[in-house]
Coordinates of C-alpha atoms and ligand atoms in Angstrom, one line a residue:
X16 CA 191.2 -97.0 -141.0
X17 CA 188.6 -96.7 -138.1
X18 CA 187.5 -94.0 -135.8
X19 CA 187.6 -95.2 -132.2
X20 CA 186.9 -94.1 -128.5
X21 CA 188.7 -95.5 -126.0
X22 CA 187.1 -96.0 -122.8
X23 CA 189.2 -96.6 -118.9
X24 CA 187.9 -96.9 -115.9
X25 CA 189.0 -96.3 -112.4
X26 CA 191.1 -99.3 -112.0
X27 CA 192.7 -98.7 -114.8
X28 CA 193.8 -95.3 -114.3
X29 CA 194.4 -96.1 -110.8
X30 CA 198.3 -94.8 -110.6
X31 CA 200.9 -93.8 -112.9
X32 CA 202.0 -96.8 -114.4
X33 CA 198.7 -98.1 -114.9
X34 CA 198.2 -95.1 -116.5
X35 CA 201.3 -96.0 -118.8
X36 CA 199.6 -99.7 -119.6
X37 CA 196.7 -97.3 -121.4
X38 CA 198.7 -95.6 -123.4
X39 CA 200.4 -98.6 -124.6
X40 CA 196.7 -99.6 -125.2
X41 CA 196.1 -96.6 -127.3
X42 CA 199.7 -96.5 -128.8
X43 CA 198.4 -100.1 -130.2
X44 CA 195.6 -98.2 -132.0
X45 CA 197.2 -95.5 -133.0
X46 CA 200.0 -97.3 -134.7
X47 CA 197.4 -99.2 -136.8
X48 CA 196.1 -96.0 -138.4
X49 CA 193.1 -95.6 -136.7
X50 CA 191.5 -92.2 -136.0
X51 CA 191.0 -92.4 -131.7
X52 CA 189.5 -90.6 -129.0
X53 CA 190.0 -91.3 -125.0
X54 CA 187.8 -91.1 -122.3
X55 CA 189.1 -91.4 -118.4
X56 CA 187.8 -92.2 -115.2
X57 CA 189.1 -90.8 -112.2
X58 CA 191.8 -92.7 -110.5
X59 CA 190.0 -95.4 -108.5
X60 CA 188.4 -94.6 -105.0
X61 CA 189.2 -90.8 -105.6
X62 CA 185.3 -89.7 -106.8
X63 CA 184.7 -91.7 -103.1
X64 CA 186.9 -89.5 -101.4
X65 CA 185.8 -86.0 -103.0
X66 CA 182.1 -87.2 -102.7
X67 CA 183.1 -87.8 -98.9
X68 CA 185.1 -84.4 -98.5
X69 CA 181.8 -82.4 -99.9
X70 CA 179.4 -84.6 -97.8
X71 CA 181.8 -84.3 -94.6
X72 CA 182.2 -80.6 -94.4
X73 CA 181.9 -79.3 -90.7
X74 CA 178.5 -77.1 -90.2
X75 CA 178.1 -74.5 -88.4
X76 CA 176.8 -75.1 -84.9
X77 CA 173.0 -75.5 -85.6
X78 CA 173.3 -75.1 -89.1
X79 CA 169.7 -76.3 -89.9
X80 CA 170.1 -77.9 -93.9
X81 CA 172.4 -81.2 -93.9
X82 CA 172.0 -80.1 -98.1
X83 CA 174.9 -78.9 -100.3
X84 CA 174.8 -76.8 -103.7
X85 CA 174.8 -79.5 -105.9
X86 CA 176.7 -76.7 -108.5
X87 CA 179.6 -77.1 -106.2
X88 CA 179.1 -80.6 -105.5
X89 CA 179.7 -80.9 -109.3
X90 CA 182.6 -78.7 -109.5
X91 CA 184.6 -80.7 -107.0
X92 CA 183.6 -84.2 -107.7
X93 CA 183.8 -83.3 -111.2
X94 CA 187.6 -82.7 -110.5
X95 CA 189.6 -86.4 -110.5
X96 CA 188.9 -87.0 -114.4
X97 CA 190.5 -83.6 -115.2
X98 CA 193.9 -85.2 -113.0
X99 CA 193.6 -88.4 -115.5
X100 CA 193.2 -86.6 -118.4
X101 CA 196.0 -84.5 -118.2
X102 CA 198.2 -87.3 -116.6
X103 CA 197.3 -89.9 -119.8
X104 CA 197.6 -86.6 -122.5
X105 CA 201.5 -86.6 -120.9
X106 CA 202.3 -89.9 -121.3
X107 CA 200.9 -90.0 -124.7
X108 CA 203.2 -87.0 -126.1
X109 CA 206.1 -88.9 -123.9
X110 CA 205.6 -92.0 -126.7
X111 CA 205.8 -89.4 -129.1
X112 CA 202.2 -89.5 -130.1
X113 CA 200.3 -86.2 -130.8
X114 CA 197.5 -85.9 -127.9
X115 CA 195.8 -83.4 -125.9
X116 CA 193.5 -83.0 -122.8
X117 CA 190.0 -81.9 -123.1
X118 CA 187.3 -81.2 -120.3
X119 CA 183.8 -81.5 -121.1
X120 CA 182.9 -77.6 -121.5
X121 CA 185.6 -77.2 -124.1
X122 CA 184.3 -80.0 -126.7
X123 CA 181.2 -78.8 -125.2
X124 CA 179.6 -81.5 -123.4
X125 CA 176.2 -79.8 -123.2
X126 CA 173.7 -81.4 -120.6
X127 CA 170.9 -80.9 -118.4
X128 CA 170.4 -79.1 -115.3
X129 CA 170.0 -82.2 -113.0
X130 CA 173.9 -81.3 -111.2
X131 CA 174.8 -84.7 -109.9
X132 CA 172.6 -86.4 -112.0
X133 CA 172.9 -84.8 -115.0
X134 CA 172.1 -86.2 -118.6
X135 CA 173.9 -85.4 -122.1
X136 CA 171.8 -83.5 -124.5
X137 CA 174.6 -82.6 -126.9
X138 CA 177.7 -83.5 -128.1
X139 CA 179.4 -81.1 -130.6
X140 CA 181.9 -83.6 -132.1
X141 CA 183.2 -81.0 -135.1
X142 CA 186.2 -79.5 -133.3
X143 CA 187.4 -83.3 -132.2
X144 CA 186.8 -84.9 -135.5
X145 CA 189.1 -82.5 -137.3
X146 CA 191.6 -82.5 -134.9
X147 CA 191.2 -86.7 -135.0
X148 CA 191.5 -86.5 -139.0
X149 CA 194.9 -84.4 -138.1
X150 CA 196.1 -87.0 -136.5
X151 CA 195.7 -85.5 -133.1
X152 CA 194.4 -87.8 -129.6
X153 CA 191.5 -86.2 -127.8
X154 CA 192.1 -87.5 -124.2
X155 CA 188.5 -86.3 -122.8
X156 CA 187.8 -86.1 -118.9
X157 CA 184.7 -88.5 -118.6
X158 CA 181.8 -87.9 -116.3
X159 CA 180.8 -84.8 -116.7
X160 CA 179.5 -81.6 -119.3
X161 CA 178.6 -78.1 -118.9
X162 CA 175.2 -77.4 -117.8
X163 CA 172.5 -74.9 -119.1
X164 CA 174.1 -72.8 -116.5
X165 CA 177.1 -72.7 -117.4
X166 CA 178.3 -74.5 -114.5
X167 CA 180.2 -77.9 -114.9
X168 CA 177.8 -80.5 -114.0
X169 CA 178.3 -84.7 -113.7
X170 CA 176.8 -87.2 -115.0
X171 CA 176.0 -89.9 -112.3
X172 CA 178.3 -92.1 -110.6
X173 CA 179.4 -94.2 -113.2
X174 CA 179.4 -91.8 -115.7
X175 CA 182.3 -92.0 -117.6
X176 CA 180.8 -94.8 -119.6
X177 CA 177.7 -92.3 -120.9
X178 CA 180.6 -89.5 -121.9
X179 CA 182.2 -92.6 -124.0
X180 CA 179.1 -93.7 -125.6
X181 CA 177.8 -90.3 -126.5
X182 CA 181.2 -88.9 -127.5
X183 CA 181.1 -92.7 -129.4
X184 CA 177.9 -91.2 -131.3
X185 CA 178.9 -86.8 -131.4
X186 CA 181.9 -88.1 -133.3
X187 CA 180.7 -91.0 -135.5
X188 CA 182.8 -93.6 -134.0
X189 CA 182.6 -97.1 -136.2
X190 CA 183.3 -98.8 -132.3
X191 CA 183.4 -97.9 -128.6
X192 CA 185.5 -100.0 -126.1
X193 CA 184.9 -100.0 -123.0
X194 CA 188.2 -100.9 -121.1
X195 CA 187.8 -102.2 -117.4
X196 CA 189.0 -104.8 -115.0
X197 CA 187.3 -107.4 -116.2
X198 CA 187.2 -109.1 -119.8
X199 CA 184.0 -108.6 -120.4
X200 CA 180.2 -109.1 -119.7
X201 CA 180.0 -112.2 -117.3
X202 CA 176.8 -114.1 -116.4
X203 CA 177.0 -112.7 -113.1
X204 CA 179.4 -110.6 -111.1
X205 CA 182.6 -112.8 -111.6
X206 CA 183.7 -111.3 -108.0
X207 CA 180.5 -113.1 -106.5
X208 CA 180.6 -116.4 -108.2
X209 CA 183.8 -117.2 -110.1
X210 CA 182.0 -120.1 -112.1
X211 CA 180.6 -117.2 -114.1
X212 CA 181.4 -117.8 -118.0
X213 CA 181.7 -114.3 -120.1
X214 CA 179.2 -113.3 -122.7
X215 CA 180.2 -112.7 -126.1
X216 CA 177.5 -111.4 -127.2
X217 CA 174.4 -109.9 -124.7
X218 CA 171.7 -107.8 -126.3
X219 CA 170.9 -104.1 -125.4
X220 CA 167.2 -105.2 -124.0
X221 CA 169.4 -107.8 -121.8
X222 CA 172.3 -105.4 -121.0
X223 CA 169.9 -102.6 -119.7
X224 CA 168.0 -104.7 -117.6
X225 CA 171.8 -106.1 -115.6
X226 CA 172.6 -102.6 -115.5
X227 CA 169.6 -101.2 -113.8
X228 CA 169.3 -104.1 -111.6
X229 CA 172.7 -103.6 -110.0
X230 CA 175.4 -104.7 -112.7
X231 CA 177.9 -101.6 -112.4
X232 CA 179.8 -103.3 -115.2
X233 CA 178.0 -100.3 -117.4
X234 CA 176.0 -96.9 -116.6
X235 CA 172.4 -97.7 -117.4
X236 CA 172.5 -94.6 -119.5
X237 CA 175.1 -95.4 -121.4
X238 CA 173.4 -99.0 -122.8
X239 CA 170.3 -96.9 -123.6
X240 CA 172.6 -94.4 -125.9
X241 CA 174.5 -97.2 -127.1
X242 CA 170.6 -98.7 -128.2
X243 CA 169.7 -95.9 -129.4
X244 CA 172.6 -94.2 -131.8
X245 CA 173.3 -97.8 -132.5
X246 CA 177.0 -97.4 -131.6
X247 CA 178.9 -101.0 -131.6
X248 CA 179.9 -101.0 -127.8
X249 CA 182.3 -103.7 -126.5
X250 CA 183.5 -104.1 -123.3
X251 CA 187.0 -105.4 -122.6
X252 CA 189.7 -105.8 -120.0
X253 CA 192.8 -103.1 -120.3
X254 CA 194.8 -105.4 -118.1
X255 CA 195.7 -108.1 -120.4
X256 CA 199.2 -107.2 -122.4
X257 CA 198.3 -104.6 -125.1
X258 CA 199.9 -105.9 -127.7
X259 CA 198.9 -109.7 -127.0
X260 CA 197.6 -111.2 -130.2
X261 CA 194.3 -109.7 -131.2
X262 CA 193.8 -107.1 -129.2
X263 CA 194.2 -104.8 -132.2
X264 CA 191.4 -107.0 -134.1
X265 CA 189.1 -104.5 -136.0
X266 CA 185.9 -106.6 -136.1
X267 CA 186.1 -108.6 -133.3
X268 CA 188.6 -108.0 -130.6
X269 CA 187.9 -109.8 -127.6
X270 CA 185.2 -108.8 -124.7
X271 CA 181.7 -108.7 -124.9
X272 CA 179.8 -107.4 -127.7
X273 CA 176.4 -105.0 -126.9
X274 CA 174.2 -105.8 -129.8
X275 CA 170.7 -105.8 -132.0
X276 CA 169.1 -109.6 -130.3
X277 CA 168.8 -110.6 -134.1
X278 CA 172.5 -110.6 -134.1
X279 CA 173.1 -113.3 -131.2
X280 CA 172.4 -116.7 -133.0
X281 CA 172.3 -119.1 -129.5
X282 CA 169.6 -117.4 -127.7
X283 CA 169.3 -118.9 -123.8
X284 CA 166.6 -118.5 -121.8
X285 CA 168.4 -117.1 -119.2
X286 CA 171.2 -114.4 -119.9
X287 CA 172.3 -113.4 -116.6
X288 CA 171.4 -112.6 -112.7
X289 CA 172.4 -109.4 -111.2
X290 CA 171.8 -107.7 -107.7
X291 CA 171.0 -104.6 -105.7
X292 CA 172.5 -104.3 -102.2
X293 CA 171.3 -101.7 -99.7
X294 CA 167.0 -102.1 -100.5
X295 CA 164.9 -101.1 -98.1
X296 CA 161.2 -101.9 -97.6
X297 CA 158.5 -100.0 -95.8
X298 CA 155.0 -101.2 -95.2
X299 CA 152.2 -99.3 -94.1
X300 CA 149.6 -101.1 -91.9
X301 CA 145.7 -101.2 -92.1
X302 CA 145.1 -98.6 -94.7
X303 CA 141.3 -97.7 -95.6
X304 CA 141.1 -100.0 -99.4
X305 CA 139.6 -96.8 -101.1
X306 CA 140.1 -95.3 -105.1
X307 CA 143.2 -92.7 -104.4
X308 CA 145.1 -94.5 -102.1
X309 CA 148.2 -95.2 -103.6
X310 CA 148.1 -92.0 -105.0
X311 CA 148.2 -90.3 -101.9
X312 CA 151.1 -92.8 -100.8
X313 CA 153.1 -92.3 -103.9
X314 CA 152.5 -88.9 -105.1
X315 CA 154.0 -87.2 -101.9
X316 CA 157.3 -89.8 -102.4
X317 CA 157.8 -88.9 -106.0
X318 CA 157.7 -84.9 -105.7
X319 CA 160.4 -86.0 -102.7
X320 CA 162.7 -87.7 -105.6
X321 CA 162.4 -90.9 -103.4
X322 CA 162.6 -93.6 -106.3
X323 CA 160.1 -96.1 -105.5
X324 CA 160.6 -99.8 -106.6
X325 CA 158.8 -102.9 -105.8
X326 CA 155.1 -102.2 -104.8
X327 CA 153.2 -104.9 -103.7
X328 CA 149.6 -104.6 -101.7
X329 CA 147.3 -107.3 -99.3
X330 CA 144.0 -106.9 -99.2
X331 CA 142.6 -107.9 -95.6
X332 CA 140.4 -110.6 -95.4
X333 CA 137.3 -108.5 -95.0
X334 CA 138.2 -106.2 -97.6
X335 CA 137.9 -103.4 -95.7
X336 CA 142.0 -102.5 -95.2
X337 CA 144.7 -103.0 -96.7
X338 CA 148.7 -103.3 -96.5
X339 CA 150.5 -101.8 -98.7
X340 CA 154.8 -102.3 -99.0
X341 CA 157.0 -101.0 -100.9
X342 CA 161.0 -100.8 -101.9
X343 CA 163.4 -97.6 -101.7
X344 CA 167.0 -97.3 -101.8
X345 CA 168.3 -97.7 -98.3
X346 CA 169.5 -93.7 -98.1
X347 CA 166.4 -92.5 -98.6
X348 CA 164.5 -94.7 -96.0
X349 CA 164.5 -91.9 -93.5
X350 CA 163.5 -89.3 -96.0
X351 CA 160.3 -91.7 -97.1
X352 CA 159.3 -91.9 -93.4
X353 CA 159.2 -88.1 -92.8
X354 CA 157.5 -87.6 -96.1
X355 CA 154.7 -90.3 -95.3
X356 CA 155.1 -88.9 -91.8
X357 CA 153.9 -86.0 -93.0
X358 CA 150.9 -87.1 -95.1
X359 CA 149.4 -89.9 -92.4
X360 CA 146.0 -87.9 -92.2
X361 CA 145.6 -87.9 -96.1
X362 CA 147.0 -91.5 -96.5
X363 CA 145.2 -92.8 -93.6
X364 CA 147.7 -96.0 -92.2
X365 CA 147.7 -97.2 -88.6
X366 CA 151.3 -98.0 -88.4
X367 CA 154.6 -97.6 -90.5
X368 CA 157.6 -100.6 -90.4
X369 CA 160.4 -100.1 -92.1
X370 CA 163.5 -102.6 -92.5
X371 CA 166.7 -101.9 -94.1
X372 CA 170.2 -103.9 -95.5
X373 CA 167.7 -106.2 -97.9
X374 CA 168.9 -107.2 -101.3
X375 CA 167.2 -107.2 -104.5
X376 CA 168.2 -110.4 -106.9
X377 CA 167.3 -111.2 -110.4
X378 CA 167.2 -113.0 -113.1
X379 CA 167.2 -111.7 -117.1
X380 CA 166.7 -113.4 -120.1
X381 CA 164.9 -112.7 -123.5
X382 CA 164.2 -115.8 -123.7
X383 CA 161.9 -115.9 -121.1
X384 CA 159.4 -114.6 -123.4
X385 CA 158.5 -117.6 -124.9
X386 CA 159.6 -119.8 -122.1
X387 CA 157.1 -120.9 -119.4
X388 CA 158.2 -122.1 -115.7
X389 CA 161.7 -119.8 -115.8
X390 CA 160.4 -118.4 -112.4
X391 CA 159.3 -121.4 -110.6
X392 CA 162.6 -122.6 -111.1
X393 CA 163.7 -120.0 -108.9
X394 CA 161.3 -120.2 -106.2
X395 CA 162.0 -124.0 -106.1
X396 CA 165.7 -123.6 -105.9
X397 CA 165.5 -120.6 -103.4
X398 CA 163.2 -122.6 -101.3
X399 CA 165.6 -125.6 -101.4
X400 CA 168.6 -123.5 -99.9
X401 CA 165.5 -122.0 -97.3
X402 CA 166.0 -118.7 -98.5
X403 CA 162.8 -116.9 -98.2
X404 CA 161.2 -114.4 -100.6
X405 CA 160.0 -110.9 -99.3
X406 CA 158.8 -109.3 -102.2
X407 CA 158.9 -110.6 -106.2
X408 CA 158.0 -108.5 -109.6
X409 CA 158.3 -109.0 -112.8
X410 CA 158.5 -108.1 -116.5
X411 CA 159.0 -109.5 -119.9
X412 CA 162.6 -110.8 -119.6
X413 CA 163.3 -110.4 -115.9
X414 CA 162.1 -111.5 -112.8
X415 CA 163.2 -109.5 -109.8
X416 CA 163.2 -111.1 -106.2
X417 CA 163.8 -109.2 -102.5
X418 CA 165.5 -111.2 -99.7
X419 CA 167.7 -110.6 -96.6
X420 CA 170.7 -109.2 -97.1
X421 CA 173.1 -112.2 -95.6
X422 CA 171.8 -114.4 -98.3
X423 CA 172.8 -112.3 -101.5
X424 CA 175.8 -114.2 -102.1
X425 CA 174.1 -117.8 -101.8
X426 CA 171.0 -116.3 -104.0
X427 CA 173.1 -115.2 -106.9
X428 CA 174.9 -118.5 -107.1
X429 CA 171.7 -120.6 -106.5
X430 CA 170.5 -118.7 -109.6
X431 CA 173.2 -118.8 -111.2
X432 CA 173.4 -122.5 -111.2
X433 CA 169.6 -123.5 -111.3
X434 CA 170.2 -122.1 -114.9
X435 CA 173.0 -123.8 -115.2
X436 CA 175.0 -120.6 -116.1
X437 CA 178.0 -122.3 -114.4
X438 CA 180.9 -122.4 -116.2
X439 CA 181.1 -126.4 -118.4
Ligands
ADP527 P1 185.3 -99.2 -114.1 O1 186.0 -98.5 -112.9 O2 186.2 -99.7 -115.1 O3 184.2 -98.3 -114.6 P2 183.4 -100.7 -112.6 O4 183.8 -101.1 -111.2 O5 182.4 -99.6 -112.7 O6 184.6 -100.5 -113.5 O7 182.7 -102.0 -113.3 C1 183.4 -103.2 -113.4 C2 183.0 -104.2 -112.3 O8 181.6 -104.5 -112.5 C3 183.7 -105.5 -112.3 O9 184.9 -105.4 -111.5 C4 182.7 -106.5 -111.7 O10 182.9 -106.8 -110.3 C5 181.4 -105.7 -111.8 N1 180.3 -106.5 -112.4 C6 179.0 -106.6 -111.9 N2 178.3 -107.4 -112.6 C7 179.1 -107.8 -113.7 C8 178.8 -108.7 -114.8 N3 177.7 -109.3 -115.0 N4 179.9 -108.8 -115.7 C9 181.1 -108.2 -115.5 N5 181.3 -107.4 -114.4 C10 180.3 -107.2 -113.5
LIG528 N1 184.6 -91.3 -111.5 C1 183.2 -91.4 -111.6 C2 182.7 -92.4 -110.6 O1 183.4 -93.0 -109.8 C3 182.7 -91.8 -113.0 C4 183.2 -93.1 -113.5 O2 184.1 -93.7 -113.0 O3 182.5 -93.6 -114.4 O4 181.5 -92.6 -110.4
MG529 MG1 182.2 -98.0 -114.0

């Protein structure tokens, strides 16, 4: 007998008989003796549409804030995982199996105060684990805790992955599955290139750098808990047949594995490539090349929560000025210019362009740290399809390049096969 949380995502709790399909997937479990916990998304495309009702409410004529209390934001937003919850606790007792519906402030979820963004800090598994050794299913609403306010707050779009993971650790959990609509970890986003080949194995290091770079396949956060606690994470698809041979296997049921690097035998040099629509870059021109520069540039953005990415600086050719550009997410390019707006005296910049719609590509591997050349191969086979390069960084195990957005789809697969990820 194993303990194990069940995670769905949108797609697969998009209507009721979809809904149904998971609790055939659960059933499976169940039946097999195992001790289980459930986590849902909300229905697909229905966080969208209560993140557009919050965002889209009239204002009063010359209201002056475009801002919304973020408590609220959470409270409705936070809403569509309760629906799921309930809906898959129902069609669990209909197959006769003992289950019940739990929202994050009753386990409690406790988190943070970030509402929106908020992040878990503890999970009181004791209530769940003895309901679990009762024989009872916990069908928890994903995405979201209770705050140090005592206000519901959410976990980031995406989130419902973290509430598996950490429930995955609260409760001791010998696995975590991660059910979605594809069958796994693929070497790039199978709905881009559809010679990608699926991973069995990718390592944590690996995994986090895909997610942060653009691979929704997981929350970020969720691959650093899983890293942390050490909980056995796989991700699978919940629309193959639930009782298809195998899909009950204990130790290896089929998906990708998120694991230790010791534990993946065929290391490649490259793992995967991932991308990060809707970049935007700013430069600002003919700045005086003077100690305290940057700091004036970036300090001002950071106390503004504008995430800054890719930095890269030109020194002119008498030394005297300098350029400097940068990377935000597109929805905060107008924020950025009102903020450096704001500070021109202390920054000191002639002129401020800005250009949106870019795309951010790259390329991860830990096996790039003991391989030489892995990024000329890129700009060689970028360069070949004329493709041109705006910005590059890059770090141990991943190089990270910024291009027009119209070529994202031709970049990913040019990587993809200059690595020769392709599909044999
Ligand atoms: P869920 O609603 O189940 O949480 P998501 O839409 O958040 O599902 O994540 C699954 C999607 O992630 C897939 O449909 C796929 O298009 C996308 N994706 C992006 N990169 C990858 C990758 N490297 N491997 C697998 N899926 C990926
Ligand atoms: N429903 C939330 C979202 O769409 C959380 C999740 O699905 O993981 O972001
Ligand atoms: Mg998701």
């Amino acid at each position: 007998m194993a303990r194990i949380v069940m995670k769905f995502g949108g797609t697969s709790v998009a209507n009721l008989d979809r809904i149904y399909n998971v609790a055939r997937h659960v059933k499976r479990e169940v039946d097999a003796g195992h001790e289980v916990a459930v986590v849902v998304s909300a229905m697909s495309g229905k966080t969208n549409e209560l993140v557009d009702w919050v965002q889209n409410m009239p204002k009063v004529a010359g209201a002056a804030s475009p801002f919304y209390d973020a408590r609220e934001y959470d409270a409705v937003v936070a809403s569509g995982e309760q629906v799921t919850a309930g809906l898959l606790a129902i069609a669990l007792q209909s197959m006769d199996i003992n289950a019940r519906s739990w929202q994050g402030w009753q386990i409690p979820i406790k988190t943070d105060n970030a509402h929106g963004a908020a992040r878990i800090q503890e999970i009181d598994g004791t209530e769940i684990i003895r309901r679990m050794g009762e024989g009872q299913v916990a069908v928890v609403a994903g995405f979201q805790g209770i705050g140090p306010d005592n206000r519901i707050a959410t976990l980031g779009r995406g989130g419902s992955d973290t509430s598996a993971v950490a429930i995955a650790a609260g409760v001791k959990a010998d696995r975590c599955d991660i059910y979605t609509d594809v069958d796994g970890v693929y070497t790039t986003d199978p709905r881009i290139e559809p010679k990608a080949r699926r991973l069995k194995k990718i390592a944590f290091e690996e995994m986090l750098e895909m997610a942060s770079l653009g691979a929704k396949v997981l929350q970020v956060r969720s691959v650093e808990l899983a890293m942390v606690h050490k909980v056995r994470t796989f991700v699978r698809s919940s629309f193959e047949d639930p009782d298809a041979p195998g899909m009950g296997d204990l130790m290896n049921p089929p998906g990708t594995l998120i694991c230790d690097e010791e534990e993946i035998v065929e290391q490649e040099v490259v793992t995967g490539i991932a991308y990060a629509k809707d970049e935007a870059q700013i430069s600002l021109r003919r700045l005086a090349d003077r100690p305290g520069v940057s700091a004036a540039i970036f300090g001002p953005l950071a106390e503004s929560h504008i995430n800054v990415d890719m930095i890269v600086q030109n020194i002119s050719e008498d030394g005297s000025k300098t350029d400097m550009t940068f990377t935000v997410p597109s929805g905060d390019v107008d924020k950025a210019l009102a903020v450096l707006g704001s500070n021109k005296e202390k920054i000191g910049f002639d002129v401020v362009q800005s250009e949106k719609g870019l795309v951010k590509v790259s390329v991860i591997g830990i096996g790039m740290r003991s391989h030489a050349g892995v990024a000329a191969t890129a700009f060689r086979a970028l360069a070949e399809k004329g493709i041109n390069i705006k910005a590059i960084t890059t770090s141990e195990i991943k190089i990270s390049i910024l291009i027009d957005g119209p070529y994202a789809e031709l970049a990913v697969r040019t990587l993809h096969s200059c690595y020769g990820l392709d599909k044999n």
